[in-house]
Short mmCIF file of C-alpha atoms in Angstrom, two decimals:
data_model
loop_
_atom_site.label_atom_id
_atom_site.label_comp_id
_atom_site.label_asym_id
_atom_site.label_seq_id
_atom_site.Cartn_x
_atom_site.Cartn_y
_atom_site.Cartn_z
CA MET E 1 0.02 0.01 0.00
CA ALA E 2 1.39 3.45 -0.92
CA LYS E 3 2.26 5.61 2.00
CA ASP E 4 1.82 9.36 2.16
CA HIS E 5 4.98 10.45 4.01
CA TYR E 6 4.09 14.13 3.59
CA LYS E 7 0.79 13.55 5.43
CA VAL E 8 2.53 11.52 8.22
CA LEU E 9 4.89 14.46 8.91
CA GLY E 10 2.29 17.09 8.31
CA VAL E 11 4.17 18.98 5.61
CA ASP E 12 3.47 19.85 1.91
CA LYS E 13 5.51 18.73 -1.05
CA ASN E 14 7.34 22.06 -1.28
CA ALA E 15 8.56 21.88 2.31
CA SER E 16 12.32 22.62 2.79
CA GLN E 17 14.62 20.25 4.51
CA GLU E 18 14.63 22.47 7.55
CA GLU E 19 10.79 22.36 7.72
CA ILE E 20 10.87 18.56 7.34
CA LYS E 21 13.39 18.15 10.10
CA SER E 22 11.46 20.59 12.33
CA ALA E 23 8.16 18.64 11.81
CA PHE E 24 9.98 15.40 12.61
CA ARG E 25 11.48 16.83 15.84
CA LYS E 26 8.05 17.74 17.18
CA LEU E 27 6.51 14.38 16.24
CA ALA E 28 9.47 12.33 17.54
CA ARG E 29 9.42 14.16 20.79
CA LYS E 30 5.70 13.42 21.18
CA TYR E 31 5.69 9.80 20.05
CA HIS E 32 9.06 8.33 20.97
CA PRO E 33 8.46 5.24 23.04
CA ASP E 34 10.73 6.39 25.84
CA VAL E 35 8.37 9.33 26.21
CA ALA E 36 4.96 8.27 25.15
CA GLY E 37 5.14 4.56 26.06
CA LYS E 38 5.44 1.31 24.21
CA GLU E 39 2.02 1.66 22.62
CA SER E 40 3.39 4.47 20.41
CA GLU E 41 6.04 2.24 18.84
CA GLU E 42 4.17 1.73 15.52
CA LYS E 43 3.35 5.43 15.22
CA PHE E 44 6.95 6.37 15.87
CA LYS E 45 8.12 3.79 13.30
CA GLU E 46 5.82 5.31 10.70
CA ILE E 47 7.17 8.82 11.56
CA ASN E 48 10.79 7.58 11.43
CA GLU E 49 10.35 5.99 8.01
CA ALA E 50 8.78 9.17 6.64
CA PHE E 51 11.67 11.24 7.84
CA GLN E 52 14.24 8.92 6.46
CA VAL E 53 12.67 9.36 3.03
CA LEU E 54 11.84 12.97 3.01
CA GLY E 55 14.86 14.05 5.12
CA ASN E 56 17.19 12.63 2.47
CA PRO E 57 17.22 14.79 -0.73
CA GLN E 58 17.87 11.71 -3.04
CA LYS E 59 15.30 9.49 -1.44
CA LYS E 60 12.78 12.34 -1.46
CA ALA E 61 13.28 12.82 -5.19
CA GLN E 62 12.89 9.06 -5.78
CA TYR E 63 9.74 9.12 -3.59
CA ASP E 64 8.25 12.10 -5.52
CA GLN E 65 8.77 10.24 -8.88
CA VAL E 66 7.89 6.66 -8.03
CA GLY E 67 6.22 6.65 -4.58
CA SER E 68 6.83 4.49 -1.48
CA GLU E 69 6.73 1.17 -3.48
CA SER E 70 10.23 1.88 -4.74
CA PHE E 71 11.70 1.40 -1.35
CA ARG E 72 12.63 -2.00 0.26
CA PRO E 73 12.38 -2.79 3.95
CA GLU E 74 16.21 -3.08 4.17
CA ASP E 75 16.37 0.60 3.06
CA PHE E 76 15.17 1.48 6.62
CA ALA E 77 17.18 -1.12 8.49
CA ASP E 78 19.72 1.37 9.69
CA SER E 79 17.39 3.74 11.35
CA GLY E 80 20.33 5.12 13.19
CA ALA E 81 21.22 7.14 10.13
CA PHE E 82 20.23 10.25 11.95
CA ASN E 83 21.48 11.37 15.38
CA PHE E 84 18.87 12.05 17.95
CA GLU E 85 21.16 14.45 19.82
CA ASP E 86 21.54 16.62 16.68
CA LEU E 87 17.81 16.53 16.00
CA PHE E 88 16.76 17.65 19.43
CA LYS E 89 19.32 20.43 19.91
CA ASN E 90 17.86 23.91 19.91
CA PHE E 91 14.39 22.36 20.39
CA GLY E 92 13.63 24.26 23.63
CA PHE E 93 15.31 21.57 25.64
CA GLY E 94 19.04 22.43 25.24
CA ASP E 95 20.01 18.88 24.16
CA ILE E 96 18.82 15.38 24.12
CA PHE E 97 20.01 14.71 27.68
CA ASN E 98 17.08 16.89 28.93
CA ILE E 99 14.69 14.49 27.26
CA PHE E 100 15.95 11.02 27.82
CA SER E 101 18.47 11.28 30.66
CA GLU E 102 17.66 9.69 33.98
CA GLY E 103 19.95 11.96 35.87
CA ARG E 104 22.31 14.89 35.53
CA ARG E 105 25.61 15.67 36.92
CA ARG E 106 25.49 17.08 40.39
CA GLY E 107 27.81 19.87 40.97
CA PRO E 108 27.97 22.26 43.95
CA ARG E 109 24.56 22.72 45.50
CA PRO E 110 23.62 25.71 47.61
CA GLY E 111 22.41 25.19 51.16
CA SER E 112 18.78 25.61 52.20
CA ASP E 113 17.39 28.93 53.37
CA LEU E 114 16.15 29.01 56.98
CA ARG E 115 13.34 30.86 58.60
CA TYR E 116 13.24 32.06 62.21
CA ASP E 117 10.18 33.75 63.81
CA ILE E 118 10.73 36.25 66.60
CA GLU E 119 8.23 38.18 68.71
CA ILE E 120 8.95 41.64 70.05
CA SER E 121 7.05 44.38 71.90
CA LEU E 122 5.76 47.50 70.25
CA GLU E 123 8.24 49.51 72.33
CA GLN E 124 11.05 47.34 70.87
CA ALA E 125 9.79 47.91 67.35
CA PHE E 126 9.78 51.64 68.14
CA SER E 127 13.40 51.88 69.43
CA GLY E 128 14.99 48.85 67.52
CA LEU E 129 17.23 46.37 69.21
CA LYS E 130 20.08 44.02 68.92
CA THR E 131 19.55 40.45 70.06
CA LYS E 132 20.91 36.97 69.60
CA ILE E 133 19.02 33.94 68.48
CA GLU E 134 20.04 30.30 68.86
CA MET E 135 19.44 27.87 65.99
CA GLU E 136 20.46 24.29 65.15
CA VAL E 137 21.62 24.19 61.58
CA ASN E 138 23.57 21.95 59.14
CA SER E 139 27.01 23.47 59.05
CA GLY E 140 30.04 22.54 56.85
CA CYS E 141 32.14 19.89 58.60
CA ARG E 142 35.38 21.54 59.65
CA ALA E 143 37.27 18.17 59.87
CA CYS E 144 36.95 17.52 56.19
CA LYS E 145 36.18 21.08 55.00
CA GLY E 146 32.75 19.96 53.70
CA THR E 147 34.14 17.36 51.34
CA GLY E 148 32.95 14.33 53.26
CA ALA E 149 36.50 12.77 52.87
CA LYS E 150 38.86 12.13 55.70
CA ASN E 151 41.50 14.92 55.71
CA GLY E 152 39.67 16.26 52.63
CA LYS E 153 41.39 13.82 50.37
CA MET E 154 39.30 13.05 47.18
CA ASN E 155 39.99 10.77 44.23
CA THR E 156 38.57 10.73 40.73
CA CYS E 157 35.67 8.33 40.41
CA PRO E 158 36.79 5.22 38.55
CA SER E 159 33.25 4.48 37.37
CA CYS E 160 32.72 7.67 35.42
CA ASN E 161 36.25 9.00 35.09
CA GLY E 162 35.34 12.15 36.82
CA LEU E 163 32.36 13.00 34.51
CA GLY E 164 29.67 12.28 37.13
CA GLN E 165 27.62 10.57 34.46
CA ILE E 166 27.35 7.21 32.76
CA LYS E 167 26.48 7.31 29.07
CA ARG E 168 24.82 4.31 27.50
CA ILE E 169 23.81 4.09 23.81
CA GLN E 170 21.09 1.72 22.77
CA ARG E 171 20.28 0.89 19.21
CA THR E 172 16.69 -0.06 18.52
CA PRO E 173 14.59 -0.60 15.39
CA PHE E 174 13.37 2.90 16.02
CA GLY E 175 16.71 4.69 16.13
CA GLN E 176 19.70 5.29 18.34
CA THR E 177 18.89 6.41 21.85
CA ILE E 178 21.34 7.85 24.31
CA PHE E 179 20.74 7.37 27.99
CA ILE E 180 22.51 9.50 30.54
CA THR E 181 22.46 8.37 34.21
CA THR E 182 23.97 9.91 37.31
CA CYS E 183 26.97 7.91 38.43
CA SER E 184 25.74 5.87 41.51
CA LYS E 185 29.21 5.52 42.91
CA CYS E 186 30.09 9.25 43.21
CA GLY E 187 26.48 10.64 43.22
CA GLY E 188 27.29 12.79 40.20
CA SER E 189 30.17 14.78 41.63
CA GLY E 190 32.95 12.94 39.61
CA ARG E 191 34.96 12.47 42.77
CA ILE E 192 34.87 10.06 45.67
CA ALA E 193 36.39 10.06 49.07
CA SER E 194 39.42 7.85 49.56
CA GLU E 195 38.08 7.37 53.05
CA LYS E 196 34.92 8.74 54.62
CA CYS E 197 35.28 11.53 57.26
CA GLU E 198 34.63 9.99 60.68
CA VAL E 199 33.00 13.29 61.97
CA CYS E 200 30.28 13.82 59.37
CA LYS E 201 30.14 10.21 58.12
CA GLY E 202 30.86 11.33 54.62
CA THR E 203 28.06 13.82 54.31
CA GLY E 204 30.19 16.96 54.57
CA ARG E 205 27.81 18.56 57.04
CA VAL E 206 27.23 18.34 60.76
CA LYS E 207 24.41 19.58 63.03
CA GLU E 208 25.53 22.39 65.32
CA LYS E 209 23.98 25.10 67.42
CA LYS E 210 24.69 28.69 66.32
CA ASN E 211 24.20 31.94 68.16
CA ILE E 212 23.46 34.51 65.53
CA GLU E 213 23.32 38.28 66.38
CA ILE E 214 20.63 40.14 64.54
CA LYS E 215 19.87 43.94 64.46
CA ILE E 216 16.20 44.85 64.29
CA PRO E 217 15.85 48.39 62.91
CA LYS E 218 13.50 51.04 64.27
CA GLY E 219 9.96 51.00 62.79
CA VAL E 220 9.60 47.28 61.89
CA ASP E 221 6.08 46.07 61.50
CA GLU E 222 4.20 42.73 61.63
CA ASP E 223 5.70 40.28 59.20
CA SER E 224 8.68 42.43 58.33
CA TYR E 225 11.66 40.26 57.75
CA LEU E 226 15.35 40.51 57.86
CA ARG E 227 17.79 38.69 55.57
CA SER E 228 21.04 37.44 56.88
CA PRO E 229 23.16 36.27 53.92
CA GLY E 230 25.14 33.05 54.53
CA GLN E 231 23.52 32.19 57.83
CA GLY E 232 21.41 29.27 56.50
CA GLU E 233 22.41 25.70 56.09
CA ALA E 234 25.77 24.77 54.57
CA GLY E 235 25.90 23.96 50.87
CA GLN E 236 26.94 20.60 49.49
CA LYS E 237 29.98 19.76 47.43
CA GLY E 238 31.36 23.27 47.80
CA GLY E 239 28.06 25.06 47.30
CA ARG E 240 27.41 28.43 48.97
CA PRO E 241 25.48 28.40 52.25
CA GLY E 242 21.80 29.47 52.32
CA ASP E 243 20.41 32.56 53.92
CA LEU E 244 18.52 33.12 57.14
CA TYR E 245 15.24 35.01 57.13
CA VAL E 246 14.05 36.39 60.39
CA VAL E 247 10.37 37.18 60.47
CA ILE E 248 9.15 39.86 62.91
CA HIS E 249 5.96 39.51 64.96
CA ILE E 250 4.71 42.38 67.17
CA LYS E 251 2.93 41.54 70.45
CA PRO E 252 -0.48 43.08 71.06
CA HIS E 253 -0.22 46.30 73.09
CA GLU E 254 -2.37 47.09 76.15
CA ILE E 255 -2.92 50.64 75.02
CA PHE E 256 -1.95 51.30 71.36
CA GLU E 257 -3.21 49.94 68.15
CA ARG E 258 -1.00 50.52 65.10
CA GLN E 259 -1.91 51.36 61.53
CA GLY E 260 1.17 51.88 59.40
CA ASN E 261 3.27 54.48 61.23
CA ASP E 262 0.32 55.95 63.22
CA LEU E 263 -0.81 54.89 66.68
CA PHE E 264 -4.31 54.97 68.01
CA CYS E 265 -5.56 54.98 71.62
CA LYS E 266 -8.59 55.97 73.75
CA THR E 267 -8.77 57.92 76.97
CA ASN E 268 -11.64 58.94 79.33
CA ILE E 269 -12.13 62.54 80.35
CA PRO E 270 -14.40 63.84 83.07
CA LEU E 271 -17.64 65.63 82.25
CA SER E 272 -16.29 68.87 83.75
CA LYS E 273 -13.35 68.79 81.35
CA ALA E 274 -15.61 68.22 78.43
CA ILE E 275 -17.86 71.10 79.38
CA PHE E 276 -15.38 73.65 80.63
CA GLY E 277 -12.22 72.59 78.79
CA GLY E 278 -8.83 72.11 80.30
CA GLU E 279 -5.65 70.14 79.87
CA ILE E 280 -5.15 66.34 80.09
CA GLU E 281 -2.03 64.19 80.06
CA VAL E 282 -1.84 61.05 77.88
CA ARG E 283 0.63 58.32 77.47
CA THR E 284 2.76 58.05 74.29
CA ILE E 285 5.03 55.28 73.02
CA ASP E 286 8.03 57.07 74.45
CA GLY E 287 6.68 59.10 77.35
CA LYS E 288 3.75 61.47 77.99
CA ALA E 289 2.16 64.32 76.21
CA LYS E 290 -0.47 66.97 77.03
CA ILE E 291 -3.67 67.71 75.18
CA LYS E 292 -5.57 70.95 75.47
CA LEU E 293 -9.34 70.37 75.41
CA PRO E 294 -11.57 73.17 74.19
CA LYS E 295 -14.85 73.99 75.94
CA GLY E 296 -17.68 71.73 74.89
CA THR E 297 -15.52 68.74 73.76
CA GLN E 298 -17.78 66.11 72.45
CA SER E 299 -17.34 62.45 73.33
CA HIS E 300 -15.37 60.46 70.69
CA THR E 301 -13.54 63.58 69.47
CA ILE E 302 -10.14 62.54 68.03
CA PHE E 303 -7.11 64.60 68.72
CA ARG E 304 -3.86 64.34 66.75
CA LEU E 305 -0.53 64.38 68.34
CA ARG E 306 1.86 65.08 65.39
CA GLY E 307 5.16 63.21 65.38
CA LYS E 308 4.24 60.88 68.31
CA GLY E 309 3.73 57.76 66.31
CA MET E 310 6.19 55.03 65.00
CA PRO E 311 9.30 55.84 63.02
CA ASP E 312 9.24 55.03 59.36
CA LEU E 313 11.47 52.09 58.57
CA ARG E 314 13.20 53.88 55.69
CA THR E 315 13.13 57.57 56.49
CA GLY E 316 13.01 57.53 60.25
CA ARG E 317 10.20 60.14 60.18
CA ARG E 318 7.59 59.46 62.85
CA GLY E 319 3.91 59.09 62.26
CA ASP E 320 1.16 60.59 64.49
CA GLN E 321 -0.76 59.47 67.54
CA MET E 322 -4.50 59.68 67.43
CA VAL E 323 -6.27 60.03 70.75
CA ARG E 324 -9.99 59.50 70.96
CA VAL E 325 -11.58 60.95 74.08
CA THR E 326 -14.68 59.50 75.73
CA VAL E 327 -16.62 61.65 78.14
CA LYS E 328 -17.06 59.85 81.46
CA ILE E 329 -20.61 60.37 82.65
CA PRO E 330 -21.07 60.13 86.43
CA GLU E 331 -23.17 57.09 87.34
CA LYS E 332 -24.26 58.36 90.80
CA LEU E 333 -25.19 61.92 91.79
CA THR E 334 -26.55 63.33 94.95
CA LYS E 335 -29.98 64.93 94.74
CA GLU E 336 -28.38 68.39 95.13
CA GLN E 337 -25.91 67.69 92.29
CA GLU E 338 -28.65 66.42 90.03
CA GLU E 339 -30.74 69.59 90.60
CA GLN E 340 -27.74 71.75 89.99
CA LEU E 341 -27.00 70.00 86.64
CA ARG E 342 -30.55 70.21 85.60
CA GLU E 343 -30.49 73.93 86.24
CA ILE E 344 -27.26 74.49 84.43
CA LEU E 345 -27.73 72.24 81.44
CA GLY E 346 -31.48 72.57 80.96
CA GLU E 347 -33.33 70.35 78.51
CA THR E 348 -31.62 69.74 75.12
CA GLU E 349 -33.67 68.74 72.17
CA ILE E 350 -32.47 65.45 70.62
CA GLU E 351 -31.68 65.75 66.88
CA THR E 352 -31.32 62.69 64.57
CA THR E 353 -29.04 63.20 61.63
CA LYS E 354 -27.88 61.23 58.61
CA GLY E 355 -24.66 60.12 60.33
CA PHE E 356 -26.43 58.82 63.45
CA PHE E 357 -25.68 55.15 62.79
CA ASP E 358 -22.07 55.90 61.82
CA LYS E 359 -21.61 57.59 65.10
CA MET E 360 -23.22 54.61 66.88
CA ARG E 361 -20.82 52.26 65.22
CA ASP E 362 -17.92 54.51 66.22
CA PHE E 363 -19.37 54.61 69.71
CA VAL E 364 -19.53 50.90 70.29
CA SER E 365 -16.20 50.08 68.61
#
């Protein structure tokens, strides 16, 4: 039966050799048995045969003139005429080893990054501090300098001759396939210890406790973090150490709530201060401050203390402190006091406005 090799590869009769090769690359990558499974063998064989005809200018000319009946089975016996490594280069995978390899050479590997969570007070976040933290980490073994070999003495791996990989070429009816596996003897490093280090048992790393000094700057907020380069776990096979990330958590404060660099608090004032005005003293994050109340101060009025908030982490400029005053209403009055207040205050008409519920929400919050 005549075979339509152009249809198999999905190209037209005027396709260039580069277009034919490109079409074959895509189909071979999709249907190769090592990728798609054994059930794709017949499909791949068909694709392979089409490429051997159309990918060869002489065979292509013969096929265009006479058709597929002009070829004998032995014409396709040497299906290794093409090199898979050449075909798959520049195909978005780098080279064939990315597709069919079972392992890659393992060179130096960086150590893992570590995280440490620390809780500090709002006052400490305001002023900043230096402190030490204790952690248990995988550090490089000093006895073998991280090599895993006694006295640091390493030899070239005899199994892979220092390459770290074992290359195996297998010829099949579907082509030549190259398998690359990580050398099991040296683990891909290309070198082996003449004798394992007794301290780290050949791993190149040991567990140890470290006291690390950290400096927390002024103005840090919840979930701020500090990066300490090289304070993570030791790398392997000469790789650089990882980093340490210290995540900051701020304890809830008994007085202040924080929003950005501003601080919020509440304070009670006596009815007399609200009516006649006067001066009150309030607490700040770094001391005390005075607020001058005007006559007739209403409950839930907010006063701003400029520059009394938290310092900005970058500029150092301080935010503000917002103080909401609540008028303290006396719960018990003598009959004489009650009569005096009635006489002074009189009866005030209650007015309902559009913002009534907003004020109520603010009041109960």
